[in-house]
XYZ file of C-alpha atoms in Angstrom:
777
model
C 125.337 67.194 118.507
C 122.565 64.902 117.239
C 122.094 65.024 113.494
C 118.536 64.965 112.173
C 119.810 63.099 109.115
C 122.960 61.191 108.303
C 126.170 62.764 107.115
C 126.181 64.847 103.940
C 127.625 62.745 101.111
C 128.557 63.617 97.533
C 130.341 62.430 94.423
C 132.281 65.730 94.483
C 130.722 67.202 91.337
C 128.126 69.841 90.505
C 126.334 67.427 88.167
C 123.529 65.031 89.103
C 124.464 61.700 90.643
C 123.060 58.390 91.847
C 123.545 57.141 95.417
C 122.665 53.690 96.750
C 123.161 51.364 99.700
C 122.422 47.682 100.193
C 121.140 46.454 103.560
C 119.539 43.340 104.989
C 116.247 43.044 106.846
C 116.273 39.906 108.981
C 113.187 40.427 111.159
C 109.534 41.343 110.757
C 109.087 45.074 110.205
C 106.428 46.949 112.152
C 107.160 50.415 110.785
C 109.869 52.084 108.718
C 110.323 55.791 108.083
C 112.913 57.607 105.983
C 113.849 61.290 106.098
C 115.684 62.439 102.983
C 117.298 65.590 101.654
C 119.111 65.871 98.330
C 120.205 69.326 97.231
C 118.992 70.905 95.081
C 116.345 68.231 94.116
C 116.076 64.514 94.754
C 114.060 61.404 93.968
C 114.074 58.579 96.542
C 113.845 54.841 95.765
C 113.670 51.549 97.606
C 113.986 48.210 95.836
C 113.439 49.665 92.382
C 110.346 51.653 93.304
C 110.088 55.419 93.537
C 108.929 56.248 97.043
C 105.818 58.426 97.137
C 104.253 60.550 94.430
C 106.195 63.769 94.933
C 108.041 65.749 92.295
C 110.934 68.165 92.804
C 111.574 67.535 96.503
C 112.573 69.359 98.626
C 110.897 72.768 98.514
C 112.884 75.778 97.334
C 114.280 77.814 100.229
C 117.171 80.106 101.097
C 119.518 77.191 101.726
C 121.761 79.398 103.860
C 118.893 79.792 106.323
C 116.631 76.725 106.115
C 116.809 73.397 104.291
C 113.821 71.112 104.048
C 113.968 67.359 104.292
C 111.095 65.040 103.383
C 109.821 62.190 105.531
C 108.303 59.084 103.931
C 106.562 56.059 105.417
C 108.483 53.248 103.716
C 107.112 50.272 105.638
C 105.517 48.682 102.565
C 108.624 49.110 100.415
C 110.890 46.823 102.457
C 111.430 43.119 101.869
C 112.729 40.465 104.188
C 116.297 39.783 103.092
C 118.367 42.033 100.846
C 117.146 45.568 100.125
C 118.504 48.640 98.388
C 117.730 52.266 99.042
C 118.836 54.923 96.627
C 118.465 58.497 95.538
C 118.925 60.594 92.436
C 120.230 64.077 93.200
C 120.053 67.072 90.847
C 120.719 70.793 90.792
C 117.679 73.006 91.279
C 118.615 76.364 92.796
C 121.304 74.851 95.028
C 123.921 74.976 92.276
C 122.323 76.579 89.240
C 123.338 75.491 85.756
C 123.158 78.069 82.964
C 123.127 76.040 79.752
C 120.203 77.139 77.558
C 117.855 79.810 78.879
C 118.526 81.223 82.321
C 117.275 84.509 83.678
C 119.263 87.644 82.957
C 118.284 91.219 83.702
C 116.904 93.167 80.739
C 118.816 96.055 79.235
C 116.595 98.743 80.805
C 117.854 97.665 84.246
C 121.286 98.550 85.633
C 123.949 95.829 85.511
C 123.598 93.527 88.498
C 126.596 93.592 90.849
C 124.931 91.004 93.100
C 124.602 87.867 90.959
C 123.412 84.420 91.933
C 125.765 82.611 94.307
C 125.804 78.799 94.542
C 124.817 77.446 97.951
C 127.498 74.774 98.024
C 130.570 73.351 96.375
C 128.941 70.048 95.351
C 125.507 68.484 95.058
C 124.803 66.588 98.274
C 122.601 63.961 99.914
C 121.710 63.196 103.532
C 119.160 60.695 104.797
C 118.147 58.620 107.763
C 115.918 55.554 107.764
C 114.552 54.163 111.031
C 113.253 50.587 110.957
C 111.188 49.468 113.929
C 110.793 45.690 114.218
C 107.903 43.793 115.756
C 110.184 42.670 118.596
C 110.546 46.312 119.699
C 114.088 46.866 118.427
C 115.075 49.663 116.058
C 117.711 49.888 113.340
C 118.964 53.192 111.960
C 120.537 53.554 108.516
C 122.220 56.906 107.792
C 124.205 58.259 104.894
C 127.914 57.698 105.312
C 130.852 56.497 103.229
C 129.343 53.002 102.904
C 127.022 54.470 100.281
C 128.027 54.145 96.621
C 127.715 56.885 94.002
C 127.760 57.144 90.220
C 127.323 59.781 87.514
C 123.696 60.282 86.510
C 122.324 60.224 82.927
C 120.967 63.744 83.511
C 124.236 65.449 82.644
C 122.765 68.956 82.756
C 119.712 70.230 84.638
C 118.750 73.876 84.496
C 116.232 75.235 87.024
C 114.566 77.178 84.185
C 113.403 74.030 82.424
C 116.223 72.620 80.296
C 117.666 69.159 80.796
C 120.157 67.049 78.880
C 119.743 63.313 79.453
C 122.286 60.831 78.107
C 120.549 57.480 77.803
C 123.922 55.789 77.393
C 124.486 56.444 81.111
C 121.206 54.854 82.237
C 121.707 52.244 84.958
C 118.823 49.815 84.588
C 117.898 48.282 87.921
C 120.356 50.474 89.837
C 118.156 50.606 92.970
C 117.428 46.869 93.102
C 119.259 44.203 95.067
C 120.330 42.152 92.045
C 122.158 45.071 90.400
C 125.956 44.796 90.151
C 127.434 48.046 91.521
C 131.039 46.877 91.531
C 132.134 49.799 89.328
C 130.464 52.453 91.503
C 132.561 54.767 93.632
C 132.557 55.189 97.371
C 130.590 58.229 98.532
C 132.612 61.104 99.917
C 131.594 62.639 103.241
C 131.602 66.414 103.146
C 133.972 68.293 105.369
C 132.159 70.185 108.086
C 133.049 73.567 106.562
C 131.562 72.442 103.213
C 128.203 71.306 104.619
C 125.052 73.219 103.674
C 124.545 76.116 106.071
C 120.790 76.161 106.591
C 118.914 74.691 109.528
C 117.235 71.404 108.687
C 113.445 71.479 108.849
C 110.833 68.910 107.912
C 108.954 69.838 104.727
C 105.473 70.780 105.871
C 103.835 72.414 102.838
C 102.020 70.255 100.264
C 104.541 68.531 98.017
C 104.646 69.199 94.313
C 102.629 66.498 92.567
C 101.299 65.595 89.141
C 97.742 66.918 88.971
C 96.832 65.989 85.396
C 98.435 64.354 82.362
C 97.941 65.709 78.837
C 98.606 63.894 75.579
C 100.509 65.759 72.909
C 98.339 66.269 69.825
C 100.350 65.987 66.628
C 100.056 69.199 64.606
C 102.330 67.974 61.848
C 105.713 69.008 60.526
C 107.056 72.511 60.660
C 106.853 74.153 57.252
C 110.035 73.476 55.326
C 110.929 70.321 57.223
C 108.415 67.803 55.884
C 110.456 66.966 52.813
C 113.443 66.104 54.933
C 111.750 63.035 56.386
C 111.236 61.551 52.935
C 114.821 62.360 52.021
C 116.009 60.721 55.275
C 117.843 63.884 56.178
C 119.255 63.965 59.689
C 116.829 66.589 60.952
C 113.053 66.947 61.148
C 110.791 69.058 63.348
C 107.253 68.250 64.440
C 104.828 70.303 66.555
C 102.686 68.989 69.413
C 99.902 70.735 71.304
C 98.861 69.711 74.823
C 95.843 72.003 74.722
C 96.794 73.583 78.048
C 99.504 75.976 79.148
C 101.143 74.598 82.287
C 104.127 73.881 84.455
C 104.929 70.283 83.763
C 107.202 67.325 83.292
C 107.636 65.889 79.822
C 107.706 62.157 79.192
C 108.074 60.331 75.876
C 109.392 57.215 74.166
C 112.136 57.075 71.541
C 113.680 54.394 69.344
C 116.831 54.586 67.266
C 120.572 54.062 67.399
C 122.762 54.785 70.398
C 123.961 58.363 70.151
C 120.994 59.608 68.101
C 119.473 62.762 69.574
C 115.977 64.078 70.185
C 115.434 67.680 71.243
C 112.219 69.169 72.598
C 111.604 72.920 72.577
C 108.646 74.049 74.714
C 106.780 77.321 74.312
C 103.586 79.079 75.336
C 102.664 80.026 71.789
C 103.260 79.311 68.111
C 104.795 81.702 65.625
C 103.470 82.688 62.187
C 105.437 79.793 60.643
C 103.646 77.259 62.837
C 106.768 76.492 64.864
C 107.062 77.176 68.591
C 107.740 80.814 69.394
C 110.072 81.021 72.393
C 110.466 84.796 72.234
C 109.062 86.556 75.303
C 107.579 89.802 74.044
C 109.982 92.690 74.565
C 112.338 90.566 76.591
C 114.473 87.633 75.472
C 114.438 84.318 73.614
C 113.531 81.544 76.043
C 115.586 78.837 74.392
C 114.658 76.071 76.830
C 115.499 72.630 75.500
C 115.082 69.069 76.719
C 117.685 66.881 75.023
C 117.699 63.091 75.046
C 120.594 61.034 73.692
C 119.454 57.527 72.826
C 121.271 54.896 74.855
C 120.691 51.623 72.997
C 120.368 50.388 69.442
C 116.888 49.496 68.226
C 115.065 49.479 71.566
C 112.245 51.689 72.762
C 113.417 53.865 75.623
C 111.382 56.092 77.965
C 112.621 59.539 78.840
C 111.124 61.633 81.659
C 112.323 64.969 83.004
C 113.801 64.549 86.444
C 115.064 67.629 88.325
C 113.330 70.555 86.634
C 110.080 71.360 84.843
C 109.103 72.860 81.516
C 106.566 75.613 80.988
C 104.264 75.975 78.011
C 101.521 74.485 75.908
C 103.392 73.507 72.751
C 106.501 71.457 72.033
C 108.569 71.176 68.889
C 110.272 67.799 68.650
C 113.481 67.784 66.623
C 114.874 64.395 65.650
C 118.550 64.209 64.749
C 119.271 60.904 63.027
C 117.861 58.832 60.196
C 116.541 56.065 62.447
C 114.863 58.002 65.239
C 111.230 57.200 66.033
C 109.201 59.118 68.564
C 105.895 58.339 70.313
C 103.655 58.701 73.376
C 104.488 62.297 74.253
C 102.904 63.269 77.571
C 103.012 66.388 79.706
C 102.426 65.876 83.428
C 101.111 69.146 84.863
C 102.500 69.721 88.360
C 101.498 71.885 91.309
C 101.488 72.118 95.096
C 97.895 73.389 94.849
C 96.416 69.954 94.273
C 93.820 70.148 97.050
C 90.769 72.035 95.794
C 88.521 73.845 98.274
C 86.222 75.689 95.884
C 83.867 75.024 92.990
C 81.961 77.276 90.608
C 79.644 76.424 87.718
C 77.097 78.453 85.823
C 74.928 78.326 82.749
C 76.947 81.209 81.238
C 79.970 79.312 79.988
C 82.059 82.481 79.776
C 82.246 82.673 83.564
C 83.367 79.050 83.741
C 86.022 79.637 81.091
C 87.453 82.580 83.010
C 87.415 80.602 86.259
C 89.168 77.616 84.682
C 91.781 79.844 83.023
C 92.697 81.488 86.321
C 92.652 78.224 88.272
C 95.107 76.666 85.813
C 97.301 79.758 86.079
C 97.345 79.487 89.856
C 98.205 75.793 89.704
C 101.089 76.452 87.325
C 102.595 79.063 89.655
C 102.072 77.414 93.031
C 104.878 75.010 93.660
C 106.938 75.203 96.832
C 107.074 78.954 96.154
C 104.577 81.248 94.437
C 106.221 82.140 91.152
C 105.279 85.124 89.033
C 105.449 82.998 85.905
C 106.950 79.602 85.106
C 108.704 80.715 81.928
C 110.758 83.887 82.230
C 111.608 84.655 85.851
C 110.349 81.747 87.950
C 110.892 83.960 91.010
C 109.049 84.022 94.338
C 107.648 87.548 94.017
C 105.630 88.212 97.156
C 102.844 90.645 96.243
C 100.287 88.041 95.061
C 100.592 86.348 98.443
C 98.248 88.986 99.801
C 96.687 90.544 96.685
C 95.672 87.132 95.335
C 95.337 85.380 98.699
C 91.526 85.483 99.033
C 91.014 84.405 95.420
C 93.357 81.474 95.869
C 92.093 80.531 99.334
C 88.531 80.252 98.029
C 89.731 77.933 95.225
C 92.583 76.011 96.827
C 93.822 74.885 100.214
C 96.539 77.483 100.834
C 96.976 77.072 104.579
C 100.322 75.285 104.710
C 101.625 76.859 101.518
C 101.185 80.356 102.942
C 102.873 79.292 106.173
C 105.862 78.318 104.013
C 105.740 81.597 102.047
C 105.635 83.667 105.247
C 108.464 81.614 106.734
C 110.519 82.367 103.623
C 109.887 86.070 104.243
C 110.987 85.892 107.861
C 114.134 84.071 106.829
C 115.059 86.712 104.242
C 114.098 89.822 106.210
C 117.093 92.128 106.451
C 119.085 92.890 109.552
C 121.141 96.061 109.955
C 124.253 94.088 108.972
C 122.984 92.736 105.659
C 124.564 94.368 102.640
C 124.932 94.225 98.884
C 127.277 95.910 96.428
C 126.711 98.895 94.185
C 128.191 99.348 90.703
C 131.401 100.750 92.229
C 131.801 97.682 94.452
C 130.859 99.638 97.575
C 128.804 97.977 100.268
C 125.161 99.078 100.445
C 123.116 98.412 103.585
C 119.407 98.388 102.617
C 118.327 98.613 106.248
C 116.977 96.549 109.112
C 113.465 95.216 108.639
C 113.384 95.398 104.846
C 111.427 92.588 103.231
C 112.833 91.640 99.818
C 110.268 91.606 97.031
C 111.263 87.993 96.362
C 111.612 85.411 99.140
C 113.635 83.284 98.722
C 115.645 85.688 96.597
C 118.218 83.915 94.445
C 119.223 86.771 92.133
C 118.743 90.041 94.053
C 117.980 93.043 91.855
C 118.860 95.552 94.540
C 119.628 98.711 92.580
C 116.650 100.989 91.780
C 115.842 101.340 88.089
C 116.034 104.977 86.933
C 112.552 106.292 86.238
C 110.875 103.132 87.536
C 111.769 102.760 91.209
C 112.942 99.871 93.332
C 112.243 96.293 92.288
C 113.673 95.024 95.585
C 112.089 97.169 98.294
C 108.431 97.563 97.237
C 105.734 98.127 99.845
C 102.899 96.082 98.252
C 105.393 93.215 97.998
C 106.922 93.461 101.459
C 103.492 94.027 103.010
C 102.695 90.364 102.472
C 104.375 89.711 105.827
C 101.453 91.636 107.368
C 98.553 91.469 104.910
C 99.258 87.885 103.805
C 99.250 86.978 107.485
C 95.861 88.699 107.848
C 94.295 86.772 104.986
C 95.607 83.478 106.350
C 94.107 84.268 109.756
C 90.829 85.491 108.242
C 90.313 82.321 106.180
C 91.724 79.686 108.533
C 91.168 81.267 111.961
C 94.535 80.187 113.380
C 95.999 82.831 115.712
C 99.393 81.123 115.549
C 100.022 82.652 112.127
C 99.808 86.093 113.780
C 102.125 85.052 116.607
C 104.643 83.731 114.081
C 104.727 86.885 111.950
C 103.910 89.770 114.290
C 107.472 90.789 115.143
C 108.576 90.560 111.511
C 105.667 92.822 110.587
C 106.638 95.332 113.267
C 110.218 95.400 112.017
C 108.967 95.935 108.481
C 106.768 98.848 109.536
C 109.749 100.445 111.265
C 111.701 100.085 108.018
C 108.888 101.753 106.081
C 108.984 104.738 108.417
C 112.562 105.369 107.254
C 111.384 105.476 103.621
C 108.817 108.262 103.991
C 109.605 111.437 102.066
C 109.215 115.013 103.311
C 105.560 115.046 102.297
C 104.863 112.001 104.441
C 104.437 109.647 101.474
C 105.930 106.322 100.435
C 106.841 106.479 96.735
C 110.060 104.532 96.147
C 108.389 101.473 94.615
C 106.308 100.637 91.554
C 102.892 102.106 92.367
C 99.985 100.436 90.579
C 102.255 98.039 88.727
C 100.783 96.690 85.501
C 98.416 99.599 84.963
C 97.593 99.492 81.235
C 98.102 103.255 80.936
C 101.112 103.356 83.228
C 99.128 105.544 85.651
C 101.100 104.410 88.692
C 100.077 107.027 91.312
C 102.921 105.915 93.575
C 102.271 108.264 96.480
C 98.581 107.372 96.610
C 98.988 103.632 96.257
C 102.054 103.033 98.370
C 101.049 105.303 101.246
C 97.648 103.590 101.399
C 99.588 100.389 102.045
C 101.526 102.119 104.810
C 98.211 102.842 106.504
C 96.943 99.320 105.802
C 100.060 97.803 107.347
C 99.834 99.947 110.475
C 96.118 99.412 111.075
C 96.401 95.658 110.412
C 99.277 95.370 112.883
C 97.060 97.203 115.376
C 94.445 94.465 114.860
C 97.105 91.863 115.490
C 98.209 93.646 118.659
C 94.606 93.608 119.898
C 94.241 89.887 119.130
C 97.529 89.142 120.933
C 96.680 91.330 123.912
C 99.491 93.820 123.277
C 97.613 96.916 124.399
C 100.523 99.364 124.322
C 101.472 98.282 120.799
C 97.855 98.611 119.725
C 97.621 102.159 121.050
C 100.860 103.232 119.363
C 99.965 101.581 116.071
C 96.500 103.120 115.959
C 97.970 106.540 116.689
C 100.551 106.127 113.928
C 97.897 104.915 111.450
C 95.771 107.937 112.323
C 98.692 110.292 111.607
C 99.201 108.663 108.195
C 95.473 108.957 107.507
C 95.384 112.633 108.509
C 98.302 113.534 106.228
C 96.856 111.433 103.392
C 93.525 113.223 103.481
C 94.995 116.702 103.943
C 97.135 116.374 100.835
C 95.200 114.072 98.518
C 91.467 114.478 99.239
C 90.090 117.370 97.173
C 86.760 118.750 95.963
C 86.156 118.402 92.227
C 84.097 121.408 91.095
C 83.463 119.994 87.628
C 81.920 116.724 88.795
C 80.678 117.787 92.196
C 82.285 115.193 94.429
C 85.204 114.641 96.777
C 87.985 112.565 95.259
C 91.593 111.554 95.806
C 93.827 113.257 93.283
C 96.994 111.558 92.045
C 99.926 113.318 93.708
C 102.136 112.708 90.679
C 99.860 114.972 88.560
C 100.383 118.338 90.289
C 98.020 121.158 89.453
C 95.133 118.973 88.257
C 92.466 116.727 89.702
C 93.716 113.596 87.982
C 92.388 110.439 89.554
C 92.304 106.732 88.729
C 90.154 103.824 89.791
C 92.855 102.648 92.195
C 93.314 106.162 93.636
C 89.702 106.069 94.842
C 89.393 102.344 95.597
C 92.252 101.930 98.055
C 91.230 104.665 100.513
C 87.618 103.468 100.299
C 88.630 99.852 100.937
C 90.947 100.665 103.860
C 88.589 103.205 105.478
C 90.938 106.117 104.988
C 88.000 108.282 103.851
C 86.404 110.589 106.443
C 82.969 109.235 107.298
C 81.084 112.338 106.149
C 82.767 112.234 102.741
C 82.548 108.491 102.106
C 79.469 108.552 99.845
C 80.930 111.394 97.815
C 84.155 109.481 97.207
C 82.071 106.437 96.234
C 80.472 108.691 93.633
C 83.927 109.640 92.366
C 84.924 105.976 92.237
C 81.763 105.080 90.283
C 82.563 107.927 87.906
C 85.994 106.407 87.133
C 84.362 103.076 86.249
C 81.671 104.665 84.092
C 84.179 106.985 82.425
C 86.442 104.130 81.344
C 83.864 101.404 80.774
C 86.499 98.881 81.822
C 88.795 97.860 84.646
C 91.730 100.222 84.125
C 94.061 99.097 86.868
C 97.261 97.220 87.477
C 97.694 94.213 89.709
C 98.187 96.300 92.859
C 94.982 98.312 92.586
C 92.800 95.712 90.884
C 91.610 93.655 93.883
C 90.612 96.853 95.658
C 88.824 98.175 92.579
C 86.806 94.965 92.252
C 86.014 94.629 95.941
C 85.149 98.299 96.400
C 82.770 98.078 93.444
C 81.218 94.942 94.919
C 80.784 96.456 98.365
C 79.141 99.568 96.971
C 76.509 97.987 94.725
C 78.349 97.998 91.397
C 78.309 94.249 90.672
C 76.581 94.837 87.368
C 79.520 96.893 86.136
C 82.017 94.229 87.210
C 80.018 91.602 85.306
C 79.940 93.789 82.221
C 83.637 94.662 82.311
C 85.025 91.145 82.733
C 83.050 89.882 79.731
C 84.194 92.598 77.326
C 85.573 91.135 74.109
C 88.558 93.453 73.957
C 91.253 94.243 76.491
C 91.317 95.076 79.301
C 89.060 92.118 80.062
C 89.311 88.579 81.359
C 87.121 87.201 78.596
C 89.337 88.830 75.975
C 92.052 86.363 77.010
C 89.627 83.507 76.298
C 88.892 84.916 72.848
C 92.653 85.216 72.291
C 92.857 81.437 72.749
C 94.683 81.602 76.069
C 94.319 78.762 78.552
C 96.110 80.659 81.316
C 96.001 84.314 82.338
C 98.381 86.743 80.663
C 100.723 89.060 82.523
C 99.179 92.295 81.287
C 95.907 93.381 79.659
C 96.965 92.696 76.054
C 97.216 90.146 73.272
C 100.450 88.159 73.230
C 101.703 89.389 76.594
C 105.304 88.890 77.689
C 104.230 85.966 79.875
C 101.134 83.918 79.083
C 100.919 82.420 82.589
C 100.783 85.112 85.292
C 98.223 84.775 88.075
C 98.913 88.244 89.492
C 95.665 89.743 88.119
C 93.360 86.817 88.821
C 91.579 88.741 91.588
C 88.181 88.335 89.963
C 87.924 84.868 91.544
C 87.410 86.458 94.956
C 84.359 88.189 93.452
C 83.000 84.890 92.140
C 82.801 83.703 95.750
C 81.984 86.844 97.767
C 80.244 88.763 94.972
C 78.272 86.275 92.867
C 77.866 83.520 95.476
C 78.027 86.112 98.258
C 79.907 83.875 100.712
C 81.356 86.552 103.000
C 83.146 85.856 106.292
C 82.273 88.161 109.192
C 84.566 86.459 111.675
C 87.892 84.686 111.250
C 87.776 81.111 110.004
C 84.252 81.550 108.562
C 82.793 80.936 112.014
C 80.266 83.660 111.183
C 79.205 84.507 107.638
C 76.663 86.340 105.553
C 75.381 84.922 102.275
C 74.531 87.757 99.888
C 74.293 86.365 96.316
C 74.173 88.313 93.078
C 72.872 86.917 89.784
C 74.509 88.586 86.764
C 72.155 89.600 83.968
C 73.508 86.987 81.526
C 73.276 84.176 84.069
C 70.204 82.186 85.027
C 71.803 79.618 87.306
C 75.005 79.040 89.243
C 76.357 76.733 91.924
C 79.264 77.697 94.136
C 80.776 75.885 97.106
C 83.646 76.545 99.460
C 85.126 73.990 101.878
C 85.999 76.234 104.807
C 87.801 74.996 107.918
C 84.296 74.695 109.422
C 82.941 72.600 106.561
C 81.276 73.057 103.189
C 79.373 76.250 102.420
C 77.250 75.895 99.294
C 75.090 78.365 97.373
C 72.810 77.510 94.459
C 70.786 80.172 92.660
C 68.405 79.547 89.772
C 66.010 81.898 88.010
C 63.001 80.339 86.323
C 59.760 81.963 85.165
C 60.713 85.223 86.842
C 61.243 83.593 90.245
C 64.699 83.273 91.820
C 65.321 80.185 93.956
C 68.129 80.366 96.534
C 69.386 77.174 98.172
C 72.161 77.174 100.769
C 74.133 74.673 102.775
C 76.035 75.858 105.851
C 77.862 73.826 108.529
C 75.982 73.524 111.827
C 78.770 75.241 113.754
C 78.711 78.363 111.563
C 76.555 81.362 112.498
C 75.047 82.775 109.339
C 72.439 85.079 107.900
C 71.045 85.359 104.377
C 70.751 88.703 102.629
C 68.746 88.663 99.381
C 69.210 92.387 98.702
C 71.167 91.880 95.470
C 68.744 89.255 94.137
C 65.758 91.498 94.813
C 67.320 94.483 93.024
C 65.359 93.775 89.817
C 62.100 93.443 91.689
C 61.909 89.678 91.230
C 60.465 87.283 93.775
C 63.121 85.381 95.767
C 62.369 82.070 97.455
C 64.937 80.851 100.017
C 65.260 77.158 100.730
C-alpha cells in the first residue's frame, strides 16, 4: 500500500528528539515540496533554517482516528550540493508529560476511571520530500533508517505549558551540512503494530502562528528578594508584565555558568505580595514553569519555548546562581485566528475596549482546537463553536477552523460499541450517536456529577454538530458543510431522543451553565435545543433535497414544540402576560431571561402569544437591570433583545461598572474576558461569553444576512446614546460590507459600502427612533 509519508521513525523514547538526514542536490531544482508529521509536535528545518512560520504543528486531533501532516513548499530552501533536512519532535497530547501542572479533576467530581491514554509507545516522525528538477525528473526522500537521531535539549515538555530545556544539550548547527553528526544514532523504524493508528490527512486549517510580540516590562524584584541580589545569594525573583493576557511562546536571553538555572513562572494575575499568583480561584495551583539550564560559561544564550505554550500576562523570573544575567524577555502571542475579517471603531472608547478584550480572548483560545481557556483545562469544549460562532465569524476568518472542529466531532461521535468504565470497573456504553462535549477528548469525564449533571453528554455542546454547521453555512454559503455533517447530526438527534424523560424534556446536562445565580432551568434550556436541532436538521434536509427526512423532522420538531408549550407556557396573573415558567421551580411562575429568550429566538412561541412573551422577556431585563444569564442563554438573550427593539437596554447593561457587565472586566484591569461575571474569576481568559460581538455587527452596525453567504443583506444600524460615531466593516465571502454612522448637529449621516453582487436594503428605523434626521449616502 502506498504510504503518504515515509516510514515512522523514532529514537525509542518518550522525550523530544532531533532527526536529520544529509542529501545531495546535483541538478537545477524546479520545485520541491515536503510533507511532514512529528507526533505530538514538530519543527521542520532545511539547511539551518526553520521552514515556514508555523508553531505547534500538527493540529491536535484524536490520533487514533486522524493524524495531520503539514506540507511545505521548500524550493527556496535547497542548495546545489550538500543539504540537510531535519526535525525536532516533542510531546504535545500524543504522549503527555505530567511534570508541573497538568489537569486533574476537582474534588467535587467523582474519581475518573477513564484517564488519559498515550497514543503511542514513542515519539515519532514521518516525512516525504519530493524534488522536481528542471529536466523533468523527480527525486523522493522519505524517512527511513538512514536518518540520524539524538536527544533534544527540551528534556521535558508538558502540553499545559511547562518545559525544561537543558542548554548543555544544544546542538549548534545540527541541521546544517557542515555539522559533524558522527555521534548521532541511527533512527529506528517502528514496527507496524507500533505505528500511530489514525488516518493521515493533510492539515487544512490555518496553522498556529505568532500574531504579535510583547516586551516584558520590568516591575522590579519580588518583596523580600531584593536584598538577595546585593548579597549574591543564589536566588532572586523579578516580575515582568507583558501588558496583555495571552497564549504565547516565551523567548529570552541568559548569561552565566554552565549548569546555572533560570525558571519562569507565568500567571494571569499578581498576588497581594506583588508576585505572580498561579492559584486558579476555587480550583488548583497552576504551577507551570519554564526551566532553562545554561549550557555554556560566560556566553549569551537564547532560549525559546518549543513544543508547548504558556498562558498569562505576567512572568516571575527566578535566577538560581550568582552569575546569572537575564535580558530581552519577549512573549510571542500565538493563534490560528490570525486572519481578521471584521473591524469596529467608535468615539466611545468603552466599546472599543470591550471589543479588543474579547478579540484577544478569542485569539488566545483558537489554536488548532477551540479551547475553553489556555490555563486550566486547555480542552476542546464544543459549545462555543455554535454559541460564539457568529461573533467569531464577524471578527475572524473561521471557515477552515470550523471545518476542522466539525471533523473532530464526527471522528469522536460514539458508535454503539464504544464504552468506558464506571467506578466498579464495569463497562458503560454511552450510546450510539452521542457527541462528546470535548472533541478531541483526551481525558473523558464520563460519569455524571451528583447534583450537577453530565459534563460529557450535554446538548448545547453536542448540538454544535448541527448548529455550528448552520452558522458555517449561513456565513460562508457552502452547502458542502451540510453534506459533510448531516448524517452525524441525524445520529445525534436519534441519541437525544433516547435521553428524553417521561415529561418529554431533556434535562441531563448543565442547563444555562455559568448563570450568575445558578438559575439553570435545565428542562427549558435543553429542550429548546432539542427543538432547535430538529428544526435545523429539517432545513438541512430541504437544502439537500431529502423530502422524506424533512417531513419527519418537521413533524418531530412540532411534537417537541407542542409539549414544550403545553407544559411551560403559562399566564402570569400578576404581570398580565404569557411567559415560560422554569420547570425546576414547581408551583410558581419563576422565569429567567434565558427561559423567555430561547423560545422567542427559535420560534417556539405560538404566533398569537408572541408579543405577550416579548413583554415577559422585556420585564426580566427591566427587573434585573443587567444581563443575568450564563453562556448558554446569553447569545439568545442579546439577540432576542436586539430583534425586539431593546438595543438601548443592551447598550446600558454592557457598560455597567459592576458585574455582570463586560465593561466591569475593563475596570477590573482585565485584558481578556473572564470565565464568569465576577472579579478574579477562576480563568481570566474564557471567550465563552463574548457573544456581545455579534451585536456589535448585527445590532450597532446592523449588518444582517438574509440569505446564506451574505448574498442578500439588510443594513439596520443603531447608534447608542453615548456614541456619536462608529465605523464597522465585515469582509464577507462576497466582499467588504462597511457601515459608517456619524451624528453631528442633530443630523445622522449613514454611509455604506456593499459588494456589487450582494442584494441589499437599508433600514433606518433604529436611527430614526429619536426623531432625528437621517441622511443616507
